[in-house]
Coordinates of C-alpha atoms and ligand atoms in Angstrom, one line a residue:
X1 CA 0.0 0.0 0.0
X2 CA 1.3 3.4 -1.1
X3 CA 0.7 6.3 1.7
X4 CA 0.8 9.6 -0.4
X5 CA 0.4 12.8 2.2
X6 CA -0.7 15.8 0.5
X7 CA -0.6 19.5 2.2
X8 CA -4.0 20.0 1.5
X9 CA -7.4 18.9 0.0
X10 CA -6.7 20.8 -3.0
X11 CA -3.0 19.2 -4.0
X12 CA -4.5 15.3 -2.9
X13 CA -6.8 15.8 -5.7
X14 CA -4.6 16.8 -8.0
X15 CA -2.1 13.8 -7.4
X16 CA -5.5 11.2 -7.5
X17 CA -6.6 12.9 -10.7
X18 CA -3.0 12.6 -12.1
X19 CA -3.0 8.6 -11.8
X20 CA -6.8 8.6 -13.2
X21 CA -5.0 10.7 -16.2
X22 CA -2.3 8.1 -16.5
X23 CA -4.7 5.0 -17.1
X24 CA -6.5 6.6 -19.1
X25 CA -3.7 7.8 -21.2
X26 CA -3.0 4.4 -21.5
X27 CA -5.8 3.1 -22.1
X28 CA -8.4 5.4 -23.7
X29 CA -11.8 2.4 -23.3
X30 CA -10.5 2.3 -19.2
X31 CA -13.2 1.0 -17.0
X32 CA -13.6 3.4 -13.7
X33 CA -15.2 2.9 -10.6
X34 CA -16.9 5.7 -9.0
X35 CA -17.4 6.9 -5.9
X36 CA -19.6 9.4 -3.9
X37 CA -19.1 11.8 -0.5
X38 CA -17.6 14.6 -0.4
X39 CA -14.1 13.1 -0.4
X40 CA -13.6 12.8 -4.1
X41 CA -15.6 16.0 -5.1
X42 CA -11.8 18.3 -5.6
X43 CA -10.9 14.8 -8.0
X44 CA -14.3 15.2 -9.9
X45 CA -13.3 18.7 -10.0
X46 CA -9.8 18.2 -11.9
X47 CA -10.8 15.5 -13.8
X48 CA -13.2 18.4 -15.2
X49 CA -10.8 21.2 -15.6
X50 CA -8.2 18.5 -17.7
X51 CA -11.5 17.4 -19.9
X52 CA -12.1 20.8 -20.8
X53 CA -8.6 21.9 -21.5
X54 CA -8.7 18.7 -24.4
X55 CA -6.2 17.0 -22.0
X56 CA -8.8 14.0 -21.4
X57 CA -11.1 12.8 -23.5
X58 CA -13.5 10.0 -21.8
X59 CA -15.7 9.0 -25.0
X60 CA -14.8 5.4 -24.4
X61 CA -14.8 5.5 -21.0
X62 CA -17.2 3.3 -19.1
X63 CA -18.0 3.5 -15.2
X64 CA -19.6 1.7 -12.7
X65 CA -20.3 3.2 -9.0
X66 CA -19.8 1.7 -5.7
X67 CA -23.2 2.4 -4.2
X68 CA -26.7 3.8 -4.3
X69 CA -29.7 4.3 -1.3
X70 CA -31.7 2.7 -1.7
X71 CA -35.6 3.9 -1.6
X72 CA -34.5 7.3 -3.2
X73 CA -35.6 8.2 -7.1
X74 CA -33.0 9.1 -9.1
X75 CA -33.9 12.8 -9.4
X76 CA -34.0 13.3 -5.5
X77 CA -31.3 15.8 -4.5
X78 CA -29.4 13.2 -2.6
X79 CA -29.6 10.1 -4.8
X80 CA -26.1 9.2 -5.9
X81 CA -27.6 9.1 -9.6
X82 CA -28.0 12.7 -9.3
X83 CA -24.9 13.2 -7.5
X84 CA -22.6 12.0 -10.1
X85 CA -25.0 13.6 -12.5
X86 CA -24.6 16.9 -11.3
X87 CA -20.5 16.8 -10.2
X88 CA -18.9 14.6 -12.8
X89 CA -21.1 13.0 -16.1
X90 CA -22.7 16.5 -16.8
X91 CA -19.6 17.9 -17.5
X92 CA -17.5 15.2 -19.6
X93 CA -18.4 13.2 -22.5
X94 CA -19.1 9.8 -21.5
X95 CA -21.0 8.3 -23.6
X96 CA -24.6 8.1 -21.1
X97 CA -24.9 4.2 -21.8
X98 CA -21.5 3.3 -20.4
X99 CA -22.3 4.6 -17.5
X100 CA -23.7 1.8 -14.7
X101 CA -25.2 3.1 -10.9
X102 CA -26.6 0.8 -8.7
X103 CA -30.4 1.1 -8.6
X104 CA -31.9 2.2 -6.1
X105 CA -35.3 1.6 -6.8
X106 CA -35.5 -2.1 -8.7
X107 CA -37.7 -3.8 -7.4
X108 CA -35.5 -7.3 -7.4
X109 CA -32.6 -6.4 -5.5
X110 CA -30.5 -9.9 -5.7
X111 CA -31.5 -10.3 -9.3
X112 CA -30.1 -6.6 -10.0
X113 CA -27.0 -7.1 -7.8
X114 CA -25.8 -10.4 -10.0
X115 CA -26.7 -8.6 -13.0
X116 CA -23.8 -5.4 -11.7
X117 CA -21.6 -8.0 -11.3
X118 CA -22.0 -9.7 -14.6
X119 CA -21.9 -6.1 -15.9
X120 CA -18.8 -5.4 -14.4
X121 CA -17.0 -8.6 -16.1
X122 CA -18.7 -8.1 -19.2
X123 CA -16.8 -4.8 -19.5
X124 CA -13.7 -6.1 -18.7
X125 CA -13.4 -5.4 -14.8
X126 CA -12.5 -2.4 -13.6
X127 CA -9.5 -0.6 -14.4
X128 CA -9.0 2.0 -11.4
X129 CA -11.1 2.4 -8.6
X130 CA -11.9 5.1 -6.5
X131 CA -12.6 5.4 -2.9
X132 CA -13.3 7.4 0.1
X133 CA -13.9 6.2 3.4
X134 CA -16.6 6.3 6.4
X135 CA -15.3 7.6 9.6
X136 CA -16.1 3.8 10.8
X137 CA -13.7 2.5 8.0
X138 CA -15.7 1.5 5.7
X139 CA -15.5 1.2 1.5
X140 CA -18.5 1.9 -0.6
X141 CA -21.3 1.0 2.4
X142 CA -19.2 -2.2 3.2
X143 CA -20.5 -1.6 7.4
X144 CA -17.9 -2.9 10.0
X145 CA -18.5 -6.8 10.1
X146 CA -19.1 -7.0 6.2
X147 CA -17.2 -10.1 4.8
X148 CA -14.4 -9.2 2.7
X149 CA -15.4 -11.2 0.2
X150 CA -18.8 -10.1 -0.1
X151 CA -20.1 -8.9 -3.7
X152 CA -22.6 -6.8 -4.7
X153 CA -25.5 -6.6 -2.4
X154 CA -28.6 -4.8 -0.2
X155 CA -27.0 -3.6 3.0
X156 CA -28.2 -2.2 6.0
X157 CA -26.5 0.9 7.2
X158 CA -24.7 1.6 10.3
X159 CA -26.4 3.9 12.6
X160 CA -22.7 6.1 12.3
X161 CA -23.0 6.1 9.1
X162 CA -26.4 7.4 9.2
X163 CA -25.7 10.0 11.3
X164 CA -22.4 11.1 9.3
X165 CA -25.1 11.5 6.4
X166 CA -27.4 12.7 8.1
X167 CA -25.9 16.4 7.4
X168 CA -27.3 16.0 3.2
X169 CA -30.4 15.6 4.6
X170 CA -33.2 18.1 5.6
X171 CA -33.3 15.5 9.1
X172 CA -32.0 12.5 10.3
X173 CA -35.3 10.4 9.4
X174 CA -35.2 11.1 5.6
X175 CA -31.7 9.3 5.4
X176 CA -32.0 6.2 3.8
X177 CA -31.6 2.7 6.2
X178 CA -30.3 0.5 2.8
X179 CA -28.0 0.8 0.5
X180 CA -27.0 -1.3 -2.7
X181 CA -23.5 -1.8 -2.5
X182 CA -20.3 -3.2 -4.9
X183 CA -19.0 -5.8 -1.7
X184 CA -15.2 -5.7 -0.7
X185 CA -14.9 -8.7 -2.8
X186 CA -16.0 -6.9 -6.0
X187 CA -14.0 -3.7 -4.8
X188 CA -10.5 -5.8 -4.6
X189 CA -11.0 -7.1 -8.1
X190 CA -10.1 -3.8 -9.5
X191 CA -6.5 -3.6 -10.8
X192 CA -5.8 0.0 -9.2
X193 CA -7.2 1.5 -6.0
X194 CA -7.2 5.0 -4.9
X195 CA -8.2 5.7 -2.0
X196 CA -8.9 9.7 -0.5
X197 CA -10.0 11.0 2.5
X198 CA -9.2 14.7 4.7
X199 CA -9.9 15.9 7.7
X200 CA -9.6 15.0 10.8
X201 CA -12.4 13.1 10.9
X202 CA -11.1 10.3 9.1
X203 CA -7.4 10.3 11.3
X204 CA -8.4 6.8 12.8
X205 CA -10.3 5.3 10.4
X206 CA -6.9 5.7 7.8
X207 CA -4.7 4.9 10.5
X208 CA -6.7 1.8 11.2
X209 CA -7.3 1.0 7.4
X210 CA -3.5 1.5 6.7
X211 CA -1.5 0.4 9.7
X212 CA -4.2 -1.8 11.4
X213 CA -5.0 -5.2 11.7
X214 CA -6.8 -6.7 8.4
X215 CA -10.5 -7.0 9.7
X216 CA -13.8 -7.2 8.5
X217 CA -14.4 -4.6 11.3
X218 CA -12.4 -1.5 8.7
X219 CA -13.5 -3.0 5.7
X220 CA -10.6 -0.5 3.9
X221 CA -8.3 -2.6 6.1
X222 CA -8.6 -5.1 3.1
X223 CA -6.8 -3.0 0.8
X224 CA -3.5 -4.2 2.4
X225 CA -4.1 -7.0 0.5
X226 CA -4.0 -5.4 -2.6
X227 CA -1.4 -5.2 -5.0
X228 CA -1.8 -1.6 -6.6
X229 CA -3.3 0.0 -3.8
X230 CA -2.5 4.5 -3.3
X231 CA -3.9 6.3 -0.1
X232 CA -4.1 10.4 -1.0
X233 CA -4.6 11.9 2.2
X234 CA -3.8 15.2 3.4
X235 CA -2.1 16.0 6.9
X236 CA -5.0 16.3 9.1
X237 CA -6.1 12.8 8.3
X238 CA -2.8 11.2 8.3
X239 CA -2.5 13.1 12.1
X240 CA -3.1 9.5 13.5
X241 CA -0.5 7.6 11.0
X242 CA 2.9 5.6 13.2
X243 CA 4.7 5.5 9.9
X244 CA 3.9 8.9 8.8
X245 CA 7.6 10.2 8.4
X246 CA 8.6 7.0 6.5
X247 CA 5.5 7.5 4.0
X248 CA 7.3 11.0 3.5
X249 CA 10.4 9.8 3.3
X250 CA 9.6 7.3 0.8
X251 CA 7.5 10.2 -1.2
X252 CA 10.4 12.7 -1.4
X253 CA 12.8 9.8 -3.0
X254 CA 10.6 8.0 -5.0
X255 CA 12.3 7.8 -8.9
X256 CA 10.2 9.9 -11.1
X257 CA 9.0 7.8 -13.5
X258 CA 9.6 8.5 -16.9
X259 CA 6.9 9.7 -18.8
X260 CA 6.5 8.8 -22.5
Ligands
GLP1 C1 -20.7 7.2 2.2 C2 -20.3 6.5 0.8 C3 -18.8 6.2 0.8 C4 -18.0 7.4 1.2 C5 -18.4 7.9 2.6 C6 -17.6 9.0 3.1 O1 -20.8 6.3 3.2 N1 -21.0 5.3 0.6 O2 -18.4 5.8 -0.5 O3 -16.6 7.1 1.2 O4 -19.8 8.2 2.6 O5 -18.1 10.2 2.6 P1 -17.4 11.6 2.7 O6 -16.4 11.6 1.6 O7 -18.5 12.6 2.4 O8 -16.8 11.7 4.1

């Protein structure tokens, strides 16, 4: 696992959109996996700005998101449909039927789930993933105790979590109880993971993810298990990191790759 500490919210973007840049300059058709919060939103952002310099074009792009409530229509304000809508696919030009959510609103859950799955290998797998994390350390809604080999599925929130959301909401009561979620399984199938989280907020749930014991209890704990695994943080939530000056040591000499 790669630690990468960023001064701020703004330059961890950058680097993550950087190495989103890089597969796709190297492979134009990539496959990404999406994710939601307000972690990757600065990402989103510069993945924008390099699209509408001509630096990125995504037309072959295909994508396929982590999660969905479920129980919400797509048009409500806080569905993730509309989220990505709104802060990433309105803005670049992937083609609208490459683009794969979870539903929300199907009214065969376990029939939908295997068909995300089957989706996902039809297309090739997916190339790079994005992450954040919940301040209980979990990936996509993978709540503490999720197997981490569990695939696609309906999954009942964590009261945390619930609360943690509970700030896009007009009150606590409106925020969704279930999710449809990509499992930890599905999530360590893909051949590059970035993970990104700030604040403070998140200190022990990256400290746990990265220096912790593997356990089903921070499902993001599973990512030490992955090959190409990068964690973009910036200082306040690496404040809780042991190895901390190490992952800055080995920043500062790492040999610049040559780019072609
Ligand atoms: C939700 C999402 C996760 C996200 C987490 C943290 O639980 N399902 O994918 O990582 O929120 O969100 P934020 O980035 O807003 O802290």
């Amino acid at each position: 696992m790669e630690v990468i500490i960023c001064k701020t919210d703004d330059e961890m973007s950058r680097a993550a959109a950087e190495a989103v840049a890089d597969v796709l300059n190297a492979k134009p058709n990539a496959v990404l996996g999406m994710a939601t919060g307000s972690t990757p939103l600065g990402l989103y952002q510069q993945l924008v700005r390099m699209h509408k310099a001509g630096q990125l074009d995504f037309s072959q792009v295909t994508t396929f998101n982590l999660d969905e409530y479920v129980g919400l229509p797509v048009t409500h304000e806080q569905s993730y449909h509309r989220f990505m809508h709104e802060n990433f696919f309105r803005h670049v030009n992937i083609p609208p039927q490459n683009v794969h959510i979870p539903s929300g609103t199907t009214r065969n859950y376990r029939a939908f789930c295997d068909w995300y799955e089957q989706r996902i290998r039809e297309c090739g797998g997916i190339d790079v993933q994005i992450l954040g994390i919940g301040s209980d350390g979990h990936i996509a809604f993978n709540e503490p105790a999720s197997s981490l080999s569990s695939r696609t599925r309906l999954k009942t929130l964590a009261k945390s979590t619930i609360d943690d959301n509970a700030r896009f909401f007009k009150s606590r009561d409106e925020v969704p109880i279930y999710a449809i979620t990509m499992g930890v399984g599905t999530i360590m199938e893909a051949r590059k993971i970035l993970l990104l989280a700030n604040g403070k907020k998140k200190a022990d749930a990256v400290a746990q993810a990265v220096e912790g014991p593997v356990t089903s209890m921070i499902t993001a704990s599973a990512l030490q298990m992955h090959p190409d695994a990068t964690v973009y943080i910036d200082h306040e939530a690496a404040g809780k990191l042991k190895m901390r000056e190490y992952y800055d040591w080995v920043k500062e000499k790492k040999p610049e790759a040559p780019r072609v």
